[in-house]
């Protein structure tokens, strides 16, 4: 019998050092993913987190609060723009390439997301300022969403990582109509694994996320609560948001080629053609 992989991760609470809590950790050991890894840290004022990278690049996102990030050559002081992700304004991030050491220091209470992907080609460290995020309004009817592109596939900053924030208001659907990107078959489709870090406003809210493949070897419909992560090793991955609650999620994607070329589920693609 085929075992369905674990796709949903509840928050954890692991003290890494004084004032630094690890609240999410997705890696190749606890998930079915090979290209995407993730850590989320909750940091108290003046606490710090240091890590030496091997063959991985990172994108460090100041989800909330102010932080200083250094790779010990360049330092980006007091970056981060918001007290809550639901202020719906872009934030600052920093890209750091493989084989480097970085340190994050909290200049206020802060929540920090670190996205990882395998990398062996050194690239310059870069600040991805809030003002450099491209903002997109996608969809119509109950399929509207707001997108902040932090590391889109036309950005030359990273080797593999793609990072995007998506806001979906109550009563709407996003990552919809359902699409997938699990075939390394460009220009038709790219292979990108994906993670969803979810928050809801107000925080007692929930969303539904389905992950399914054409052959239904994966077909999971999950109730997802604030702070949880859903991983998408393959398959379609739509999200629906109940009335009264607004949804935020941050997607990290990576795969063998840094191109987001998705394939819509042909049964539901007609949704796009409505007048
Ligand atoms: O447009 C959306 O609804 C967001 C999705 O595209 C999301 O970023 C994703 O599924 C990427 O594959």
Coordinates of C-alpha atoms and ligand atoms in Angstrom, one line a residue, residues 138 143 145 147 164 166 168 173-176 179 181 192 194 196 237 249 251 253 260 262, ligand 1:
X138 CA -4.9 38.6 -9.8
X143 CA -10.9 34.3 -7.2
X145 CA -5.9 37.8 -4.6
X147 CA 0.5 39.1 -4.6
X164 CA 6.0 35.2 -3.0
X166 CA -0.4 36.0 -1.3
X168 CA -6.8 36.2 -0.2
X173 CA -10.1 31.2 -3.6
X174 CA -6.5 31.4 -4.6
X175 CA -3.9 29.2 -6.2
X176 CA -7.1 28.6 -8.2
X179 CA -2.5 24.4 -11.1
X181 CA 4.2 22.4 -11.5
X192 CA 9.0 23.2 -8.5
X194 CA 6.4 24.4 -2.9
X196 CA 2.8 27.4 2.1
X237 CA -2.8 22.9 -4.6
X249 CA 0.4 32.8 2.9
X251 CA 5.2 30.5 -0.8
X253 CA 9.3 27.3 -4.5
X260 CA 7.5 29.0 -12.7
X262 CA 2.5 25.9 -14.3
Ligands
LIG1 O1 -2.0 33.4 -7.8 C1 -2.2 32.8 -6.8 O2 -3.3 32.5 -6.4 C2 -1.0 32.3 -6.0 C3 -0.4 31.1 -6.5 O3 0.1 31.2 -7.8 C4 0.8 30.5 -5.6 O4 1.8 31.4 -5.5 C5 1.2 29.2 -6.2 O5 0.5 28.3 -6.2 C6 2.5 29.2 -6.9 O6 2.6 28.0 -7.6

